[in-house]
Amino acid sequence: MNKSGKIAVGILLTALIVWGVVMAFKSSEEVRESEDFPDGTIWMCVDCDDGFVKSLEDLGAFYQEKPGAPIPCPKCDGTRTSRGKKCPHTECGKFYISALRTREQGKYICPRCKKELPSLHAH
Ligand SMILES: [Zn+2]
Ligand SMILES: [Zn+2]
């Protein structure tokens, strides 16, 4: 391999390492934000189009009994549920699956009340 070939390989390797570090950092940050729920975990039921909150103890007990099973909705017993969010604006307080992002400013807004969300709720 000639010299410029080696340099090219070196640059590629460096880029890969940097990318790996950035991704590792990014995912650990996401885990920290999404797993830190002092008030429990928030879930959305697709059938009810409404949400519910499960405490970490409830969740732990459920998974101990039925590992990997979907969390059933307490209102309709449906299992088409997924992790959700709750709007932090008290006059709204509604549940949704994911925030909307405005095209102009790239800000995150609540899909229910269309108010801007603090970054913690934004993904
Ligand atoms: Zn339901
Ligand atoms: Zn809202």
mmCIF file with all atom_site columns, N, CA and C in Angstrom, residues 30-70:
data_model
loop_
_atom_site.group_PDB
_atom_site.id
_atom_site.type_symbol
_atom_site.label_atom_id
_atom_site.label_alt_id
_atom_site.label_comp_id
_atom_site.label_asym_id
_atom_site.label_entity_id
_atom_site.label_seq_id
_atom_site.pdbx_PDB_ins_code
_atom_site.Cartn_x
_atom_site.Cartn_y
_atom_site.Cartn_z
_atom_site.occupancy
_atom_site.B_iso_or_equiv
_atom_site.pdbx_formal_charge
_atom_site.auth_seq_id
_atom_site.auth_comp_id
_atom_site.auth_asym_id
_atom_site.auth_atom_id
_atom_site.pdbx_PDB_model_num
ATOM 1   N N  . GLU A 1 30 ? -29.531 9.109   26.123 1.00 0.00 ? 30 GLU A N  1
ATOM 2   C CA . GLU A 1 30 ? -30.949 8.829   25.909 1.00 0.00 ? 30 GLU A CA 1
ATOM 3   C C  . GLU A 1 30 ? -31.481 7.899   26.995 1.00 0.00 ? 30 GLU A C  1
ATOM 4   N N  . VAL A 1 31 ? -30.696 6.879   27.325 1.00 0.00 ? 31 VAL A N  1
ATOM 5   C CA . VAL A 1 31 ? -31.123 5.948   28.362 1.00 0.00 ? 31 VAL A CA 1
ATOM 6   C C  . VAL A 1 31 ? -31.318 6.682   29.673 1.00 0.00 ? 31 VAL A C  1
ATOM 7   N N  . ARG A 1 32 ? -30.359 7.566   29.993 1.00 0.00 ? 32 ARG A N  1
ATOM 8   C CA . ARG A 1 32 ? -30.451 8.275   31.254 1.00 0.00 ? 32 ARG A CA 1
ATOM 9   C C  . ARG A 1 32 ? -31.733 9.105   31.294 1.00 0.00 ? 32 ARG A C  1
ATOM 10  N N  . GLU A 1 33 ? -32.057 9.756   30.188 1.00 0.00 ? 33 GLU A N  1
ATOM 11  C CA . GLU A 1 33 ? -33.244 10.604  30.182 1.00 0.00 ? 33 GLU A CA 1
ATOM 12  C C  . GLU A 1 33 ? -34.532 9.794   30.213 1.00 0.00 ? 33 GLU A C  1
ATOM 13  N N  . SER A 1 34 ? -34.560 8.700   29.431 1.00 0.00 ? 34 SER A N  1
ATOM 14  C CA . SER A 1 34 ? -35.841 8.013   29.303 1.00 0.00 ? 34 SER A CA 1
ATOM 15  C C  . SER A 1 34 ? -36.073 7.013   30.431 1.00 0.00 ? 34 SER A C  1
ATOM 16  N N  . GLU A 1 35 ? -35.025 6.572   31.109 1.00 0.00 ? 35 GLU A N  1
ATOM 17  C CA . GLU A 1 35 ? -35.239 5.572   32.161 1.00 0.00 ? 35 GLU A CA 1
ATOM 18  C C  . GLU A 1 35 ? -35.393 6.188   33.539 1.00 0.00 ? 35 GLU A C  1
ATOM 19  N N  . ASP A 1 36 ? -35.192 7.473   33.636 1.00 0.00 ? 36 ASP A N  1
ATOM 20  C CA . ASP A 1 36 ? -35.255 8.113   34.940 1.00 0.00 ? 36 ASP A CA 1
ATOM 21  C C  . ASP A 1 36 ? -36.659 8.637   35.190 1.00 0.00 ? 36 ASP A C  1
ATOM 22  N N  . PHE A 1 37 ? -37.516 7.794   35.752 1.00 0.00 ? 37 PHE A N  1
ATOM 23  C CA . PHE A 1 37 ? -38.911 8.165   35.944 1.00 0.00 ? 37 PHE A CA 1
ATOM 24  C C  . PHE A 1 37 ? -39.292 8.056   37.411 1.00 0.00 ? 37 PHE A C  1
ATOM 25  N N  . PRO A 1 38 ? -39.134 9.149   38.157 1.00 0.00 ? 38 PRO A N  1
ATOM 26  C CA . PRO A 1 38 ? -39.498 9.087   39.575 1.00 0.00 ? 38 PRO A CA 1
ATOM 27  C C  . PRO A 1 38 ? -40.983 8.836   39.764 1.00 0.00 ? 38 PRO A C  1
ATOM 28  N N  . ASP A 1 39 ? -41.816 9.236   38.802 1.00 0.00 ? 39 ASP A N  1
ATOM 29  C CA . ASP A 1 39 ? -43.266 9.064   38.943 1.00 0.00 ? 39 ASP A CA 1
ATOM 30  C C  . ASP A 1 39 ? -43.781 7.834   38.218 1.00 0.00 ? 39 ASP A C  1
ATOM 31  N N  . GLY A 1 40 ? -42.902 6.986   37.740 1.00 0.00 ? 40 GLY A N  1
ATOM 32  C CA . GLY A 1 40 ? -43.335 5.804   37.010 1.00 0.00 ? 40 GLY A CA 1
ATOM 33  C C  . GLY A 1 40 ? -43.147 5.979   35.520 1.00 0.00 ? 40 GLY A C  1
ATOM 34  N N  . THR A 1 41 ? -43.520 4.949   34.781 1.00 0.00 ? 41 THR A N  1
ATOM 35  C CA . THR A 1 41 ? -43.333 4.982   33.332 1.00 0.00 ? 41 THR A CA 1
ATOM 36  C C  . THR A 1 41 ? -44.664 5.295   32.657 1.00 0.00 ? 41 THR A C  1
ATOM 37  N N  . ILE A 1 42 ? -44.581 5.999   31.557 1.00 0.00 ? 42 ILE A N  1
ATOM 38  C CA . ILE A 1 42 ? -45.778 6.456   30.857 1.00 0.00 ? 42 ILE A CA 1
ATOM 39  C C  . ILE A 1 42 ? -46.013 5.586   29.631 1.00 0.00 ? 42 ILE A C  1
ATOM 40  N N  . TRP A 1 43 ? -47.258 5.174   29.456 1.00 0.00 ? 43 TRP A N  1
ATOM 41  C CA . TRP A 1 43 ? -47.618 4.284   28.358 1.00 0.00 ? 43 TRP A CA 1
ATOM 42  C C  . TRP A 1 43 ? -48.804 4.854   27.598 1.00 0.00 ? 43 TRP A C  1
ATOM 43  N N  . MET A 1 44 ? -48.866 4.503   26.311 1.00 0.00 ? 44 MET A N  1
ATOM 44  C CA . MET A 1 44 ? -49.976 4.924   25.464 1.00 0.00 ? 44 MET A CA 1
ATOM 45  C C  . MET A 1 44 ? -50.700 3.682   24.974 1.00 0.00 ? 44 MET A C  1
ATOM 46  N N  . CYS A 1 45 ? -52.036 3.735   24.983 1.00 0.00 ? 45 CYS A N  1
ATOM 47  C CA . CYS A 1 45 ? -52.827 2.653   24.390 1.00 0.00 ? 45 CYS A CA 1
ATOM 48  C C  . CYS A 1 45 ? -53.327 3.135   23.031 1.00 0.00 ? 45 CYS A C  1
ATOM 49  N N  . VAL A 1 46 ? -53.007 2.378   21.982 1.00 0.00 ? 46 VAL A N  1
ATOM 50  C CA . VAL A 1 46 ? -53.405 2.772   20.638 1.00 0.00 ? 46 VAL A CA 1
ATOM 51  C C  . VAL A 1 46 ? -54.930 2.736   20.506 1.00 0.00 ? 46 VAL A C  1
ATOM 52  N N  . ASP A 1 47 ? -55.576 1.754   21.141 1.00 0.00 ? 47 ASP A N  1
ATOM 53  C CA . ASP A 1 47 ? -57.025 1.602   20.991 1.00 0.00 ? 47 ASP A CA 1
ATOM 54  C C  . ASP A 1 47 ? -57.799 2.706   21.703 1.00 0.00 ? 47 ASP A C  1
ATOM 55  N N  . CYS A 1 48 ? -57.359 3.100   22.885 1.00 0.00 ? 48 CYS A N  1
ATOM 56  C CA . CYS A 1 48 ? -58.044 4.159   23.628 1.00 0.00 ? 48 CYS A CA 1
ATOM 57  C C  . CYS A 1 48 ? -57.571 5.539   23.197 1.00 0.00 ? 48 CYS A C  1
ATOM 58  N N  . ASP A 1 49 ? -56.440 5.612   22.526 1.00 0.00 ? 49 ASP A N  1
ATOM 59  C CA . ASP A 1 49 ? -55.782 6.889   22.243 1.00 0.00 ? 49 ASP A CA 1
ATOM 60  C C  . ASP A 1 49 ? -55.626 7.681   23.534 1.00 0.00 ? 49 ASP A C  1
ATOM 61  N N  . ASP A 1 50 ? -55.324 6.968   24.581 1.00 0.00 ? 50 ASP A N  1
ATOM 62  C CA . ASP A 1 50 ? -55.101 7.603   25.870 1.00 0.00 ? 50 ASP A CA 1
ATOM 63  C C  . ASP A 1 50 ? -53.946 6.882   26.557 1.00 0.00 ? 50 ASP A C  1
ATOM 64  N N  . GLY A 1 51 ? -53.471 7.489   27.600 1.00 0.00 ? 51 GLY A N  1
ATOM 65  C CA . GLY A 1 51 ? -52.310 6.917   28.258 1.00 0.00 ? 51 GLY A CA 1
ATOM 66  C C  . GLY A 1 51 ? -52.556 6.517   29.688 1.00 0.00 ? 51 GLY A C  1
ATOM 67  N N  . PHE A 1 52 ? -51.572 5.878   30.290 1.00 0.00 ? 52 PHE A N  1
ATOM 68  C CA . PHE A 1 52 ? -51.633 5.500   31.695 1.00 0.00 ? 52 PHE A CA 1
ATOM 69  C C  . PHE A 1 52 ? -50.214 5.448   32.238 1.00 0.00 ? 52 PHE A C  1
ATOM 70  N N  . VAL A 1 53 ? -50.126 5.463   33.563 1.00 0.00 ? 53 VAL A N  1
ATOM 71  C CA . VAL A 1 53 ? -48.816 5.473   34.203 1.00 0.00 ? 53 VAL A CA 1
ATOM 72  C C  . VAL A 1 53 ? -48.648 4.182   34.987 1.00 0.00 ? 53 VAL A C  1
ATOM 73  N N  . LYS A 1 54 ? -47.488 3.563   34.850 1.00 0.00 ? 54 LYS A N  1
ATOM 74  C CA . LYS A 1 54 ? -47.162 2.365   35.636 1.00 0.00 ? 54 LYS A CA 1
ATOM 75  C C  . LYS A 1 54 ? -45.950 2.686   36.491 1.00 0.00 ? 54 LYS A C  1
ATOM 76  N N  . SER A 1 55 ? -46.050 2.398   37.757 1.00 0.00 ? 55 SER A N  1
ATOM 77  C CA . SER A 1 55 ? -44.890 2.623   38.615 1.00 0.00 ? 55 SER A CA 1
ATOM 78  C C  . SER A 1 55 ? -43.829 1.576   38.291 1.00 0.00 ? 55 SER A C  1
ATOM 79  N N  . LEU A 1 56 ? -42.602 1.887   38.634 1.00 0.00 ? 56 LEU A N  1
ATOM 80  C CA . LEU A 1 56 ? -41.520 0.944   38.352 1.00 0.00 ? 56 LEU A CA 1
ATOM 81  C C  . LEU A 1 56 ? -41.728 -0.370  39.094 1.00 0.00 ? 56 LEU A C  1
ATOM 82  N N  . GLU A 1 57 ? -42.359 -0.311  40.276 1.00 0.00 ? 57 GLU A N  1
ATOM 83  C CA . GLU A 1 57 ? -42.621 -1.547  41.027 1.00 0.00 ? 57 GLU A CA 1
ATOM 84  C C  . GLU A 1 57 ? -43.640 -2.409  40.277 1.00 0.00 ? 57 GLU A C  1
ATOM 85  N N  . ASP A 1 58 ? -44.720 -1.751  39.803 1.00 0.00 ? 58 ASP A N  1
ATOM 86  C CA . ASP A 1 58 ? -45.742 -2.468  39.036 1.00 0.00 ? 58 ASP A CA 1
ATOM 87  C C  . ASP A 1 58 ? -45.130 -3.125  37.814 1.00 0.00 ? 58 ASP A C  1
ATOM 88  N N  . LEU A 1 59 ? -44.311 -2.339  37.142 1.00 0.00 ? 59 LEU A N  1
ATOM 89  C CA . LEU A 1 59 ? -43.682 -2.808  35.918 1.00 0.00 ? 59 LEU A CA 1
ATOM 90  C C  . LEU A 1 59 ? -42.780 -4.012  36.211 1.00 0.00 ? 59 LEU A C  1
ATOM 91  N N  . GLY A 1 60 ? -41.999 -3.894  37.286 1.00 0.00 ? 60 GLY A N  1
ATOM 92  C CA . GLY A 1 60 ? -41.094 -4.978  37.672 1.00 0.00 ? 60 GLY A CA 1
ATOM 93  C C  . GLY A 1 60 ? -41.871 -6.246  37.994 1.00 0.00 ? 60 GLY A C  1
ATOM 94  N N  . ALA A 1 61 ? -42.977 -6.084  38.748 1.00 0.00 ? 61 ALA A N  1
ATOM 95  C CA . ALA A 1 61 ? -43.790 -7.239  39.127 1.00 0.00 ? 61 ALA A CA 1
ATOM 96  C C  . ALA A 1 61 ? -44.399 -7.885  37.895 1.00 0.00 ? 61 ALA A C  1
ATOM 97  N N  . PHE A 1 62 ? -44.868 -7.035  36.955 1.00 0.00 ? 62 PHE A N  1
ATOM 98  C CA . PHE A 1 62 ? -45.478 -7.563  35.734 1.00 0.00 ? 62 PHE A CA 1
ATOM 99  C C  . PHE A 1 62 ? -44.468 -8.358  34.915 1.00 0.00 ? 62 PHE A C  1
ATOM 100 N N  . TYR A 1 63 ? -43.290 -7.788  34.749 1.00 0.00 ? 63 TYR A N  1
ATOM 101 C CA . TYR A 1 63 ? -42.278 -8.451  33.918 1.00 0.00 ? 63 TYR A CA 1
ATOM 102 C C  . TYR A 1 63 ? -41.743 -9.725  34.586 1.00 0.00 ? 63 TYR A C  1
ATOM 103 N N  . GLN A 1 64 ? -41.804 -9.762  35.905 1.00 0.00 ? 64 GLN A N  1
ATOM 104 C CA . GLN A 1 64 ? -41.368 -10.968 36.602 1.00 0.00 ? 64 GLN A CA 1
ATOM 105 C C  . GLN A 1 64 ? -42.337 -12.107 36.298 1.00 0.00 ? 64 GLN A C  1
ATOM 106 N N  . GLU A 1 65 ? -43.630 -11.733 36.221 1.00 0.00 ? 65 GLU A N  1
ATOM 107 C CA . GLU A 1 65 ? -44.655 -12.727 35.945 1.00 0.00 ? 65 GLU A CA 1
ATOM 108 C C  . GLU A 1 65 ? -44.690 -13.093 34.462 1.00 0.00 ? 65 GLU A C  1
ATOM 109 N N  . LYS A 1 66 ? -44.617 -12.071 33.599 1.00 0.00 ? 66 LYS A N  1
ATOM 110 C CA . LYS A 1 66 ? -44.718 -12.294 32.148 1.00 0.00 ? 66 LYS A CA 1
ATOM 111 C C  . LYS A 1 66 ? -43.583 -11.582 31.437 1.00 0.00 ? 66 LYS A C  1
ATOM 112 N N  . PRO A 1 67 ? -42.408 -12.190 31.443 1.00 0.00 ? 67 PRO A N  1
ATOM 113 C CA . PRO A 1 67 ? -41.256 -11.493 30.839 1.00 0.00 ? 67 PRO A CA 1
ATOM 114 C C  . PRO A 1 67 ? -41.482 -11.184 29.359 1.00 0.00 ? 67 PRO A C  1
ATOM 115 N N  . GLY A 1 68 ? -41.246 -9.947  28.998 1.00 0.00 ? 68 GLY A N  1
ATOM 116 C CA . GLY A 1 68 ? -41.323 -9.542  27.595 1.00 0.00 ? 68 GLY A CA 1
ATOM 117 C C  . GLY A 1 68 ? -42.732 -9.352  27.060 1.00 0.00 ? 68 GLY A C  1
ATOM 118 N N  . ALA A 1 69 ? -43.760 -9.561  27.895 1.00 0.00 ? 69 ALA A N  1
ATOM 119 C CA . ALA A 1 69 ? -45.138 -9.406  27.414 1.00 0.00 ? 69 ALA A CA 1
ATOM 120 C C  . ALA A 1 69 ? -45.475 -7.927  27.289 1.00 0.00 ? 69 ALA A C  1
ATOM 121 N N  . PRO A 1 70 ? -46.414 -7.597  26.385 1.00 0.00 ? 70 PRO A N  1
ATOM 122 C CA . PRO A 1 70 ? -46.821 -6.183  26.298 1.00 0.00 ? 70 PRO A CA 1
ATOM 123 C C  . PRO A 1 70 ? -47.626 -5.786  27.532 1.00 0.00 ? 70 PRO A C  1
#
